[in-house]
Structures are given as C-alpha cells and as structure tokens.
PDB file of C-alpha atoms in Angstrom:
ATOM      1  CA  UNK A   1       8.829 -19.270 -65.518  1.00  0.00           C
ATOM      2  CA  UNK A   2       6.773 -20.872 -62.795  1.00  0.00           C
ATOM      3  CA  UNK A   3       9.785 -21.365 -60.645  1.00  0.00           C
ATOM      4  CA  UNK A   4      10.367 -17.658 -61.033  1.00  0.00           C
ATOM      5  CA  UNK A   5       7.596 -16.774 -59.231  1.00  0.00           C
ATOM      6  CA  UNK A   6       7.486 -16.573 -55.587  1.00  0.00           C
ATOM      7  CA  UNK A   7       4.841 -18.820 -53.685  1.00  0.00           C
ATOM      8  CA  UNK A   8       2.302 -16.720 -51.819  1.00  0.00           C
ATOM      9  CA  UNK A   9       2.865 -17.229 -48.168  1.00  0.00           C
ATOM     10  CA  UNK A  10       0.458 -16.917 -45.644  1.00  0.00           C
ATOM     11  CA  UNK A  11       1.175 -15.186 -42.137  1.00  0.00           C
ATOM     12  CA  UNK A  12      -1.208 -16.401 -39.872  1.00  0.00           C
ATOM     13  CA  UNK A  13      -1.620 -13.765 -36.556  1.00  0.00           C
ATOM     14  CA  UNK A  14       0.056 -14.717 -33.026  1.00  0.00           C
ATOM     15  CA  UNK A  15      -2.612 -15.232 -30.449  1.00  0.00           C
ATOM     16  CA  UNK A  16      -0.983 -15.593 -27.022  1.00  0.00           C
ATOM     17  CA  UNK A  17      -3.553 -16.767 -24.253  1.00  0.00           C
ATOM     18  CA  UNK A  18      -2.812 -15.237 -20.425  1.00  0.00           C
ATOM     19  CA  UNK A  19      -3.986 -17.636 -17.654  1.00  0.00           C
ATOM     20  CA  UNK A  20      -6.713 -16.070 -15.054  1.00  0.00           C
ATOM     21  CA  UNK A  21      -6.396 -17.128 -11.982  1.00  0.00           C
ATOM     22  CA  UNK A  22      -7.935 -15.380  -8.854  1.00  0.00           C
ATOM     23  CA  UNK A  23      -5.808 -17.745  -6.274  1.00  0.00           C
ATOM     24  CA  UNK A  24      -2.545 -16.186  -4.121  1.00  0.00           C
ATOM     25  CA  UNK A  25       0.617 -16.865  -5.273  1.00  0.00           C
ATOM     26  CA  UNK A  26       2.404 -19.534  -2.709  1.00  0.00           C
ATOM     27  CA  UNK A  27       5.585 -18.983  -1.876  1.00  0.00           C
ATOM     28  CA  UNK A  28       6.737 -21.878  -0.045  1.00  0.00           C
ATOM     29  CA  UNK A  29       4.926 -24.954   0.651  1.00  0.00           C
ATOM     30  CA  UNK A  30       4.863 -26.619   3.859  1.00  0.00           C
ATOM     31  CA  UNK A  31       7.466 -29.100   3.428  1.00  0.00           C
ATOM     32  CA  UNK A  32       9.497 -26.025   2.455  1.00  0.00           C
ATOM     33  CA  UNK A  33       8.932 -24.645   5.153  1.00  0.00           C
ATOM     34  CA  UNK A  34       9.522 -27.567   7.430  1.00  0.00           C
ATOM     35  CA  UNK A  35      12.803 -28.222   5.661  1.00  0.00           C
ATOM     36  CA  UNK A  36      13.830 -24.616   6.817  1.00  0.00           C
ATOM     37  CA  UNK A  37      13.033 -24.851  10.441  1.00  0.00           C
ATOM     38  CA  UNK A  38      14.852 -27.937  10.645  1.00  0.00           C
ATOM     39  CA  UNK A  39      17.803 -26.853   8.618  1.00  0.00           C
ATOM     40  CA  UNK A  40      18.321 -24.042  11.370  1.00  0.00           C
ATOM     41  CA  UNK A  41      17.645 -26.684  14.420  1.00  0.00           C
ATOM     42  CA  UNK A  42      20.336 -28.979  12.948  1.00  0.00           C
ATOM     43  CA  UNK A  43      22.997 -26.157  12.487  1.00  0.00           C
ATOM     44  CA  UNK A  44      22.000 -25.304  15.617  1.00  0.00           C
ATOM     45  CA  UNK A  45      22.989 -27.990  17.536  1.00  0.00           C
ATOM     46  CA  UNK A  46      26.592 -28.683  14.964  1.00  0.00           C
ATOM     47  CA  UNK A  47      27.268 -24.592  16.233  1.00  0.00           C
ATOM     48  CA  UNK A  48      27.046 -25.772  19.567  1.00  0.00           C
ATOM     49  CA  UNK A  49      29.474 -28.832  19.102  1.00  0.00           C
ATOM     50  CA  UNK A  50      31.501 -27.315  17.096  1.00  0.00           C
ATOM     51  CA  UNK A  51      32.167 -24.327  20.250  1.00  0.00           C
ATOM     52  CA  UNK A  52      32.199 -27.906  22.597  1.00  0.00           C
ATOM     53  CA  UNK A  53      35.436 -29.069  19.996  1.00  0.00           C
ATOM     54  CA  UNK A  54      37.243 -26.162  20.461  1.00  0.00           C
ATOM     55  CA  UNK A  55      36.825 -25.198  23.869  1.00  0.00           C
ATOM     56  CA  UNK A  56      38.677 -29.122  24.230  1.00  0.00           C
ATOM     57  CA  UNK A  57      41.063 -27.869  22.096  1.00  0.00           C
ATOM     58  CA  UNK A  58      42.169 -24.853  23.602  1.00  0.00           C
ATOM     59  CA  UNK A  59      42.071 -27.097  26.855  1.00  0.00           C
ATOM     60  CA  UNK A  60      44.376 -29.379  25.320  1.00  0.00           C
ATOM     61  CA  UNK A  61      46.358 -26.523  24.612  1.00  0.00           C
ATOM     62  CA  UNK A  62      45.999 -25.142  28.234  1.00  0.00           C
ATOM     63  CA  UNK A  63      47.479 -28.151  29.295  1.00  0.00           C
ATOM     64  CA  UNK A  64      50.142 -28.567  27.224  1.00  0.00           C
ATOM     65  CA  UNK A  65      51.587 -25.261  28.424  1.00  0.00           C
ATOM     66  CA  UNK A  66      51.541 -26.139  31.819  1.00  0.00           C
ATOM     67  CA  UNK A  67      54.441 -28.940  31.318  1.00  0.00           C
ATOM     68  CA  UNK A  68      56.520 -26.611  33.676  1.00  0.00           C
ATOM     69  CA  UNK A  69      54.211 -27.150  36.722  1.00  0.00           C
ATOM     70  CA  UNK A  70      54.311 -30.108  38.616  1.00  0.00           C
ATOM     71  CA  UNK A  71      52.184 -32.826  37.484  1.00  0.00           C
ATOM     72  CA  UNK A  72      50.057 -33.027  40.560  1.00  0.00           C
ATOM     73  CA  UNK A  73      49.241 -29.798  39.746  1.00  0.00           C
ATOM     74  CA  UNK A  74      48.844 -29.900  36.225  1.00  0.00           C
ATOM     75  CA  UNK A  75      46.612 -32.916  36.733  1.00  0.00           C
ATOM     76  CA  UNK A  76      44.129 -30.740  38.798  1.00  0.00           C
ATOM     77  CA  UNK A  77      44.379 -27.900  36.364  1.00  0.00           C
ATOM     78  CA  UNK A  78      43.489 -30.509  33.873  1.00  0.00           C
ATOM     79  CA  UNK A  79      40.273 -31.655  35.680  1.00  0.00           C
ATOM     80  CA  UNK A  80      39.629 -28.334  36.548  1.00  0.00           C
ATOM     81  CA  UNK A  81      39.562 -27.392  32.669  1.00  0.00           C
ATOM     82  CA  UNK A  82      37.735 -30.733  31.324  1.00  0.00           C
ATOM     83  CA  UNK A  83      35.118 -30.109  34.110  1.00  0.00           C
ATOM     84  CA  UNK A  84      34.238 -26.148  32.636  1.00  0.00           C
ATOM     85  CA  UNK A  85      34.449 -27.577  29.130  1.00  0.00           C
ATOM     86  CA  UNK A  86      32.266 -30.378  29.921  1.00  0.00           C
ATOM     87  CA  UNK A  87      29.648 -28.108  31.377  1.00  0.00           C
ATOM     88  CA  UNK A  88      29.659 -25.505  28.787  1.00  0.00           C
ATOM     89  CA  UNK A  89      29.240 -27.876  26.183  1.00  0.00           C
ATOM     90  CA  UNK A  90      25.873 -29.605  27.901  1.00  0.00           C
ATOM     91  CA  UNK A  91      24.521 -26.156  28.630  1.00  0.00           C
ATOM     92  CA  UNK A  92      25.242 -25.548  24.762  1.00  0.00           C
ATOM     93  CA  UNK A  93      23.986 -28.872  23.556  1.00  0.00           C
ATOM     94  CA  UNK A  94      20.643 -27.759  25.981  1.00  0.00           C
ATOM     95  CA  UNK A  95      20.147 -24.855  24.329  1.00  0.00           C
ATOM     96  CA  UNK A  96      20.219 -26.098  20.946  1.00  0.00           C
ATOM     97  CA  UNK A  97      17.868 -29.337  21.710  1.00  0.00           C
ATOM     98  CA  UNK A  98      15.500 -26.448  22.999  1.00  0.00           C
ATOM     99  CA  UNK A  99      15.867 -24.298  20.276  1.00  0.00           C
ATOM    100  CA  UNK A 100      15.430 -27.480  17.797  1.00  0.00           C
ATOM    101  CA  UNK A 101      12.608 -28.238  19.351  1.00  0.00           C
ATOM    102  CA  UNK A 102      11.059 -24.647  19.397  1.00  0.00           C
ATOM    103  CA  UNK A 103      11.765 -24.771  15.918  1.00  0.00           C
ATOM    104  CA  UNK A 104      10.187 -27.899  15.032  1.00  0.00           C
ATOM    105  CA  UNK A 105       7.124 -26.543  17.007  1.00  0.00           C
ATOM    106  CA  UNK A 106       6.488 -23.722  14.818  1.00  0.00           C
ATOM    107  CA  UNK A 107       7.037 -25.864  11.719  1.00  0.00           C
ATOM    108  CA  UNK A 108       4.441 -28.107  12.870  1.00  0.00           C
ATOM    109  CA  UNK A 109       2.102 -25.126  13.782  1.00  0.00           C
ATOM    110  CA  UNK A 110       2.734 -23.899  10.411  1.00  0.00           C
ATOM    111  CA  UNK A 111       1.953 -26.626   8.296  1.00  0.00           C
ATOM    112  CA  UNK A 112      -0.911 -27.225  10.303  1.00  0.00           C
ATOM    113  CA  UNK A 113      -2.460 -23.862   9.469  1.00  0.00           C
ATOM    114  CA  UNK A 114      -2.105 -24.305   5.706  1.00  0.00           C
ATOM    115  CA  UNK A 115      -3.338 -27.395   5.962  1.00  0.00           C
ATOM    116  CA  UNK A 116      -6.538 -26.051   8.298  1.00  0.00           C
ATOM    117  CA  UNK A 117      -6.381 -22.792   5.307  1.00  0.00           C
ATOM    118  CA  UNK A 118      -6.323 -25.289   2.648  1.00  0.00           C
ATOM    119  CA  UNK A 119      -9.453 -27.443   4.037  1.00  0.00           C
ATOM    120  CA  UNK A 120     -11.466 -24.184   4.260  1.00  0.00           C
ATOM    121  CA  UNK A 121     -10.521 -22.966   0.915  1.00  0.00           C
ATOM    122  CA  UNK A 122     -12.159 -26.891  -0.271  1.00  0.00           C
ATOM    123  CA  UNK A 123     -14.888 -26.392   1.642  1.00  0.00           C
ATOM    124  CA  UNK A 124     -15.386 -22.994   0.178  1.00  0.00           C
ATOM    125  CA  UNK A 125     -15.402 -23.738  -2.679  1.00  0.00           C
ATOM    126  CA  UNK A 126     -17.299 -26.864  -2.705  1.00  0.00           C
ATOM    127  CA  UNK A 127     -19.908 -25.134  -0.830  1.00  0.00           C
ATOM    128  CA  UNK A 128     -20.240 -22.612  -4.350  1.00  0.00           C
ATOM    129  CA  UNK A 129     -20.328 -25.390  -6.333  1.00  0.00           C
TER     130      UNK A 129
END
C-alpha cells in the first residue's frame, strides 16, 4: 500500500531578483557610432561614382548616336562630352571627400565627448568613494 500513496511534494516559492541600477541606458557606443558616420561617408563617395559611371554611359550613348555626323565632328562632340563628364564627376568626388571628412569629424568629436563624459563619471565616482 505504500506505493499507493502519493509522496508529499514540496513547492518551494519563486523569488525573482530585479537589478538596481541608477546609470543611463546607452544606446550606442562609440565605435557604433563611428561605424555609422563612416558607413554614410563611404556611400557617399560610391553615390558619387556611381552618378560619374553613368553620366560615361549616357556619353557613350551620346556618341554612339551621332554616327551620322561627320567624324571630325563627332570627335569634338566626344571631347566636348568626356570633358563635362570628367568635371562633374571631380566636383562629385569633392563633395563626397568633404562630406567624408565632415563626417569623420563629428565621429571623432563624438567619441571624444563620451570618452571626456566617461572620465568624469570615474572621477565622480572615485571621488565618493
């Protein structure tokens, strides 16, 4: 009859434990942050040579429907064309090595103010301590 009998179980109560913590949530960290401003500086500059490819196409293409005209003159129209896509695409390629390198600035000012936030935080604390 003893194996009719049920063993008395025990439930022992769920305690669940919440951290405290009086520190701000961070978001991103620096090399997060970093990452990001040179993610947009790099498709920065590939938007800009990727408008420099096409305007060569559609140059290419210019020049291909000119097979009528003489070639004298489709040689000049050709120059003529390479010339304005050449210059676009350095004016594009300058704007993106600026913007890159705006970019990069404010990365570098950022993580340098965490880092300068972080330090004072230490010293803060240390200085309870």
């Amino acid at each position: 009859m003893s194996l009719l009998r049920a063993a008395p179980s025990r439930i022992l109560p769920l305690t669940r434990t919440r951290v405290f913590s009086t520190s701000p949530f961070v978001s991103r960290s620096v090399v997060e942050g970093t990452k990001d401003a040179l993610k947009a500086a790099d498709r920065a500059v590939s938007d800009a040579a990727v408008k420099g490819i096409k305007k060569g196409e559609s140059a290419a293409q210019t020049i291909k429907s000119t097979t009528g005209v003489k070639t004298s003159e489709a040689e000049g129209s050709a120059s003529e064309v390479a010339g304005e896509v050449k210059g676009k695409a350095e004016d594009l390629t300058g704007q993106a090595k600026g913007k890159a390198s705006e970019l990069a600035g404010e990365a570098k000012g950022t993580a340098s103010s965490v880092t300068g936030q972080a330090k004072g935080k230490a010293e803060e604390v240390k200085g309870k301590l």
